Amino acid sequence: MRQVDQIPPLRKVLSQFRSRGERIAFVPTMGNLHQGHLELVRQAQQRAEQVVVSIFVNPTQFGEGEDFESYPRTLERDARLLREMGVSLLFTPTDTVMYPDRSLETQDTMWVEVGGLSEVLCGASRPGHFSAVATVVSKLFNMVQPDVALFGEKDFQQLLVIHHLVKALDFPVEIVGVPIFREQDGLAMSSRNQYLKATERKRATEIYRLLQWMEQQLESGERDFRGLELSAGKRLQQSDFVLDYLQICNPQTLQQADHGENELVILVAASLGAARLIDNCRVSLR
Ligand code: PAF
């Protein structure tokens, strides 16, 4: 596996792949890789001859008071895992490679504006987050120019934003969403799970149990979506979660669904101790 942190050597290796007519699959990450990331890599390997992974803890997508400083950085271990999986190229750009013109203080840079999708759910509680994600992903797409890029469905809203980004800005890349990878007890895998203390870790699975319960309620005919959100939200709060949102939404628009809709996604974000957890569940009532 080659590891590069500058754009010219990245482009050199990529052009060697392309000159041999090989397809390139790309998995952008912020590192601290877990089985969910490795599943993205496995699926990437099925879609292209060469897999490129990036690790960059993007400062701009963290809000004030969020965990940018403490975000786990485990580059050596990550590189070993990727090497063992047979990944071709690991791109680990520095802040100045990613944002050469930007002073982190003055925010003097260009941004991709996302619009409506970035104003709801995680976007409402993390203003600017999806614009920062869309910007860094655009830059990474321009650097790597992959044929296909893979993202986890745990970050459902992010995946939708990226689908819109690619469509709106005509990036010639196929976007593949990969289903959520879960721990044995159902907790969705996330780099932030390691902020959970032992007792919190046990309780954290309540999120998944509630999603399953809501899914069952919907499948057995419950159509009072707001009532269902309310009672599930109360249950989470009783287990000491601080609820950000728990909503039954239209999976395309992320607006709250009304009782006539059949294609739904239940989206939840809640904090337990220092960990902000998100999860979701697609429900098709047809
Ligand atoms: O999902 C992530 O890890 C990040 O948001 C991404 C897509 C790598 C952009 O920084």
Short mmCIF file of C-alpha atoms and ligand atoms in Angstrom, two decimals:
data_model
loop_
_atom_site.label_atom_id
_atom_site.label_comp_id
_atom_site.label_asym_id
_atom_site.label_seq_id
_atom_site.Cartn_x
_atom_site.Cartn_y
_atom_site.Cartn_z
CA MET A 1 0.00 0.00 0.00
CA ARG A 2 1.28 3.47 -0.89
CA GLN A 3 0.63 6.27 1.61
CA VAL A 4 0.81 9.85 0.36
CA ASP A 5 -0.09 13.17 1.96
CA GLN A 6 0.42 15.55 -0.98
CA ILE A 7 -1.58 15.97 -4.19
CA PRO A 8 1.21 15.50 -6.83
CA PRO A 9 2.24 11.99 -5.65
CA LEU A 10 -1.46 11.11 -5.27
CA ARG A 11 -2.09 12.11 -8.90
CA LYS A 12 0.99 10.22 -10.06
CA VAL A 13 -0.16 6.91 -8.56
CA LEU A 14 -3.74 7.48 -9.74
CA SER A 15 -2.60 8.13 -13.30
CA GLN A 16 -0.65 4.85 -13.26
CA PHE A 17 -3.88 3.05 -12.30
CA ARG A 18 -5.80 4.84 -15.05
CA SER A 19 -3.15 4.20 -17.69
CA ARG A 20 -3.69 0.49 -17.04
CA GLY A 21 -7.44 0.99 -17.53
CA GLU A 22 -8.19 0.20 -13.87
CA ARG A 23 -11.29 1.48 -12.13
CA ILE A 24 -10.86 3.45 -8.91
CA ALA A 25 -13.14 3.12 -5.90
CA PHE A 26 -12.84 5.71 -3.16
CA VAL A 27 -13.66 5.51 0.55
CA PRO A 28 -13.31 8.90 2.29
CA THR A 29 -13.00 8.64 6.08
CA MET A 30 -11.91 10.56 9.14
CA GLY A 31 -9.93 7.54 10.37
CA ASN A 32 -10.24 5.59 13.61
CA LEU A 33 -11.44 2.79 11.40
CA HIS A 34 -13.94 0.22 12.65
CA GLN A 35 -15.65 -2.73 11.01
CA GLY A 36 -18.15 -0.40 9.34
CA HIS A 37 -15.32 1.35 7.46
CA LEU A 38 -13.72 -1.98 6.60
CA GLU A 39 -17.03 -3.12 5.12
CA LEU A 40 -16.96 0.00 2.90
CA VAL A 41 -13.48 -1.08 1.79
CA ARG A 42 -14.64 -4.67 1.12
CA GLN A 43 -17.51 -3.42 -1.01
CA ALA A 44 -15.18 -0.97 -2.78
CA GLN A 45 -12.90 -3.89 -3.66
CA GLN A 46 -15.82 -5.60 -5.36
CA ARG A 47 -16.47 -2.55 -7.52
CA ALA A 48 -13.02 -1.58 -8.78
CA GLU A 49 -9.50 -2.87 -9.32
CA GLN A 50 -7.99 -0.16 -7.12
CA VAL A 51 -9.26 1.16 -3.81
CA VAL A 52 -8.19 4.54 -2.46
CA VAL A 53 -8.97 5.45 1.15
CA SER A 54 -8.54 8.94 2.56
CA ILE A 55 -8.10 9.80 6.21
CA PHE A 56 -8.61 13.44 7.07
CA VAL A 57 -10.21 14.76 10.25
CA ASN A 58 -11.86 17.71 8.60
CA PRO A 59 -11.75 20.67 11.02
CA THR A 60 -14.40 22.68 9.18
CA GLN A 61 -17.21 20.18 9.76
CA PHE A 62 -16.90 20.35 13.55
CA GLY A 63 -18.89 23.09 15.26
CA GLU A 64 -17.81 25.12 18.27
CA GLY A 65 -17.69 22.99 21.39
CA GLU A 66 -17.72 19.77 19.34
CA ASP A 67 -15.09 17.05 19.59
CA PHE A 68 -12.55 18.08 16.92
CA GLU A 69 -9.64 18.16 19.39
CA SER A 70 -10.53 14.87 21.06
CA TYR A 71 -11.61 13.04 17.89
CA PRO A 72 -9.65 9.74 17.98
CA ARG A 73 -6.64 9.79 15.66
CA THR A 74 -5.21 6.30 15.16
CA LEU A 75 -3.33 6.58 11.88
CA GLU A 76 -0.77 3.84 12.49
CA ARG A 77 -3.40 1.26 13.36
CA ASP A 78 -5.67 2.42 10.51
CA ALA A 79 -2.84 2.13 7.97
CA ARG A 80 -2.05 -1.39 9.21
CA LEU A 81 -5.69 -2.49 8.85
CA LEU A 82 -5.91 -1.06 5.35
CA ARG A 83 -2.61 -2.63 4.31
CA GLU A 84 -3.84 -6.02 5.59
CA MET A 85 -6.97 -5.61 3.49
CA GLY A 86 -4.94 -4.99 0.35
CA VAL A 87 -5.89 -1.32 -0.15
CA SER A 88 -3.76 0.22 -2.92
CA LEU A 89 -3.44 3.81 -1.80
CA LEU A 90 -3.96 5.72 1.43
CA PHE A 91 -4.28 9.50 1.13
CA THR A 92 -3.68 11.40 4.38
CA PRO A 93 -3.68 15.10 3.44
CA THR A 94 -2.61 17.69 5.99
CA ASP A 95 -4.72 20.76 6.79
CA THR A 96 -2.58 22.91 4.48
CA VAL A 97 -2.93 20.46 1.61
CA MET A 98 -6.70 20.50 1.99
CA TYR A 99 -7.10 24.21 2.71
CA PRO A 100 -4.04 26.04 1.34
CA ASP A 101 -5.82 29.40 1.00
CA ARG A 102 -7.73 29.24 4.17
CA SER A 103 -6.89 30.86 7.40
CA LEU A 104 -8.80 28.80 9.95
CA GLU A 105 -9.48 32.02 11.85
CA THR A 106 -10.92 34.15 9.07
CA GLN A 107 -12.85 31.38 7.31
CA ASP A 108 -11.56 32.86 4.07
CA THR A 109 -12.41 30.13 1.62
CA MET A 110 -15.01 28.93 -0.89
CA TRP A 111 -17.90 26.80 0.22
CA VAL A 112 -20.38 24.49 -1.40
CA GLU A 113 -23.80 25.61 -0.19
CA VAL A 114 -26.18 22.71 0.29
CA GLY A 115 -29.56 24.40 0.76
CA GLY A 116 -32.69 22.92 2.32
CA LEU A 117 -31.34 19.48 3.16
CA SER A 118 -28.69 21.03 5.38
CA GLU A 119 -31.18 22.95 7.49
CA VAL A 120 -33.04 20.06 9.09
CA LEU A 121 -32.16 17.30 11.59
CA CYS A 122 -28.35 17.20 12.12
CA GLY A 123 -28.04 20.36 10.02
CA ALA A 124 -30.33 22.27 12.40
CA SER A 125 -28.24 21.39 15.43
CA ARG A 126 -24.89 21.57 13.61
CA PRO A 127 -25.11 24.74 11.48
CA GLY A 128 -22.61 24.74 8.60
CA HIS A 129 -21.82 21.05 9.04
CA PHE A 130 -23.18 19.79 5.73
CA SER A 131 -21.75 22.68 3.77
CA ALA A 132 -18.35 21.76 5.24
CA VAL A 133 -18.87 18.07 4.39
CA ALA A 134 -20.00 18.90 0.83
CA THR A 135 -16.96 21.17 0.41
CA VAL A 136 -14.38 18.67 1.64
CA VAL A 137 -15.97 15.80 -0.30
CA SER A 138 -15.97 17.96 -3.48
CA LYS A 139 -12.28 18.68 -2.97
CA LEU A 140 -11.51 15.00 -2.35
CA PHE A 141 -13.50 14.01 -5.46
CA ASN A 142 -11.48 16.52 -7.51
CA MET A 143 -8.22 15.17 -6.11
CA VAL A 144 -8.98 11.46 -6.48
CA GLN A 145 -11.45 11.54 -9.42
CA PRO A 146 -12.84 8.14 -8.52
CA ASP A 147 -15.23 6.09 -10.65
CA VAL A 148 -17.22 5.14 -7.57
CA ALA A 149 -17.30 6.39 -3.96
CA LEU A 150 -18.77 4.59 -0.99
CA PHE A 151 -20.42 6.06 2.11
CA GLY A 152 -22.13 4.49 5.12
CA GLU A 153 -25.91 4.65 5.44
CA LYS A 154 -25.57 5.36 9.17
CA ASP A 155 -24.97 8.97 8.11
CA PHE A 156 -28.22 8.96 6.15
CA GLN A 157 -28.48 12.73 5.82
CA GLN A 158 -24.84 13.01 4.74
CA LEU A 159 -25.37 10.35 2.09
CA LEU A 160 -28.41 12.21 0.75
CA VAL A 161 -26.44 15.49 0.69
CA ILE A 162 -23.67 13.75 -1.29
CA HIS A 163 -26.16 12.32 -3.79
CA HIS A 164 -27.48 15.87 -4.30
CA LEU A 165 -23.95 17.29 -4.50
CA VAL A 166 -22.93 14.88 -7.25
CA LYS A 167 -26.11 15.57 -9.20
CA ALA A 168 -26.03 19.34 -8.76
CA LEU A 169 -22.33 19.81 -9.55
CA ASP A 170 -22.09 17.03 -12.17
CA PHE A 171 -19.34 15.00 -10.55
CA PRO A 172 -18.75 11.95 -12.77
CA VAL A 173 -18.81 9.52 -9.87
CA GLU A 174 -21.22 6.80 -8.85
CA ILE A 175 -22.27 7.05 -5.19
CA VAL A 176 -22.91 3.81 -3.31
CA GLY A 177 -24.54 3.71 0.11
CA VAL A 178 -23.52 0.78 2.29
CA PRO A 179 -25.92 -0.55 4.95
CA ILE A 180 -25.23 0.16 8.62
CA PHE A 181 -22.76 -2.19 10.26
CA ARG A 182 -23.88 -3.03 13.82
CA GLU A 183 -22.33 -4.42 16.99
CA GLN A 184 -23.85 -7.74 18.14
CA ASP A 185 -26.33 -5.94 20.39
CA GLY A 186 -27.45 -3.66 17.56
CA LEU A 187 -25.52 -0.46 18.30
CA ALA A 188 -24.53 1.14 14.99
CA MET A 189 -20.73 1.19 14.66
CA SER A 190 -19.23 4.64 14.98
CA SER A 191 -15.88 6.15 15.88
CA ARG A 192 -17.71 8.10 18.59
CA ASN A 193 -18.90 4.93 20.40
CA GLN A 194 -15.61 4.88 22.23
CA TYR A 195 -16.63 7.99 24.16
CA LEU A 196 -19.23 5.81 25.96
CA LYS A 197 -18.41 4.70 29.49
CA ALA A 198 -19.08 1.00 30.26
CA THR A 199 -22.53 1.62 31.78
CA GLU A 200 -23.48 3.99 28.94
CA ARG A 201 -22.32 1.45 26.36
CA LYS A 202 -24.85 -1.06 27.75
CA ARG A 203 -27.68 1.49 27.58
CA ALA A 204 -26.67 2.76 24.13
CA THR A 205 -28.34 -0.19 22.42
CA GLU A 206 -31.71 1.28 23.49
CA ILE A 207 -31.57 3.45 20.34
CA TYR A 208 -31.63 0.39 18.09
CA ARG A 209 -34.31 -1.34 20.18
CA LEU A 210 -36.52 1.73 19.87
CA LEU A 211 -36.02 1.95 16.11
CA GLN A 212 -37.05 -1.70 15.83
CA TRP A 213 -40.08 -1.08 18.03
CA MET A 214 -41.13 1.92 15.92
CA GLU A 215 -40.69 -0.11 12.75
CA GLN A 216 -42.92 -2.87 14.18
CA GLN A 217 -45.55 -0.32 15.21
CA LEU A 218 -45.60 1.16 11.70
CA GLU A 219 -45.75 -2.27 10.10
CA SER A 220 -48.68 -3.24 12.27
CA GLY A 221 -50.66 -0.22 11.11
CA GLU A 222 -49.78 2.66 13.45
CA ARG A 223 -50.17 5.89 11.45
CA ASP A 224 -49.97 8.49 14.19
CA PHE A 225 -46.36 9.35 13.30
CA ARG A 226 -46.09 12.31 15.68
CA GLY A 227 -47.52 10.27 18.58
CA LEU A 228 -45.05 7.48 17.88
CA GLU A 229 -42.11 9.90 17.75
CA LEU A 230 -43.23 11.39 21.05
CA SER A 231 -43.52 8.13 22.96
CA ALA A 232 -40.24 6.74 21.56
CA GLY A 233 -38.50 10.04 22.38
CA LYS A 234 -39.79 9.86 25.96
CA ARG A 235 -38.42 6.34 26.33
CA LEU A 236 -34.99 7.50 25.20
CA GLN A 237 -35.05 10.40 27.64
CA GLN A 238 -36.04 8.00 30.44
CA SER A 239 -32.83 6.06 29.66
CA ASP A 240 -30.84 9.28 30.20
CA PHE A 241 -30.33 10.15 26.56
CA VAL A 242 -30.42 13.83 25.67
CA LEU A 243 -32.59 13.77 22.59
CA ASP A 244 -31.69 15.96 19.62
CA TYR A 245 -34.34 14.62 17.25
CA LEU A 246 -36.33 11.50 16.54
CA GLN A 247 -38.41 11.86 13.41
CA ILE A 248 -40.25 9.79 10.86
CA CYS A 249 -39.31 11.41 7.57
CA ASN A 250 -39.64 11.23 3.84
CA PRO A 251 -36.35 9.57 2.75
CA GLN A 252 -35.87 11.95 -0.21
CA THR A 253 -36.69 15.32 1.33
CA LEU A 254 -36.07 14.59 5.03
CA GLN A 255 -39.26 16.51 5.82
CA GLN A 256 -41.49 14.95 8.47
CA ALA A 257 -43.64 12.36 6.73
CA ASP A 258 -47.40 12.52 6.91
CA HIS A 259 -49.60 9.51 7.56
CA GLY A 260 -50.32 8.87 3.85
CA GLU A 261 -46.68 8.21 2.97
CA ASN A 262 -45.39 4.65 2.59
CA GLU A 263 -41.67 5.11 2.08
CA LEU A 264 -40.20 6.29 5.35
CA VAL A 265 -36.99 6.68 7.26
CA ILE A 266 -36.86 6.98 11.03
CA LEU A 267 -33.93 9.18 12.00
CA VAL A 268 -32.58 9.69 15.48
CA ALA A 269 -29.78 11.66 17.11
CA ALA A 270 -29.24 11.61 20.86
CA SER A 271 -26.37 12.09 23.25
CA LEU A 272 -25.41 9.71 26.00
CA GLY A 273 -22.64 11.11 28.18
CA ALA A 274 -19.98 12.49 25.84
CA ALA A 275 -21.16 10.53 22.79
CA ARG A 276 -23.55 11.95 20.21
CA LEU A 277 -25.11 8.91 18.55
CA ILE A 278 -27.07 8.81 15.32
CA ASP A 279 -28.97 5.93 13.78
CA ASN A 280 -31.78 5.30 11.32
CA CYS A 281 -34.11 2.70 9.92
CA ARG A 282 -35.81 2.58 6.51
CA VAL A 283 -39.42 1.41 6.53
CA SER A 284 -41.39 0.51 3.44
CA LEU A 285 -45.10 0.07 4.09
CA ARG A 286 -46.05 -1.09 0.59
O1 PAF B 1 -18.37 10.50 7.15
C1 PAF B 1 -17.23 10.97 7.35
O2 PAF B 1 -16.35 10.31 7.89
C2 PAF B 1 -16.93 12.40 6.92
O3 PAF B 1 -18.03 13.21 7.06
C3 PAF B 1 -16.36 12.50 5.47
C4 PAF B 1 -17.38 12.02 4.45
C5 PAF B 1 -15.10 11.67 5.37
C6 PAF B 1 -16.03 13.95 5.16
O4 PAF B 1 -15.09 14.48 6.04
#
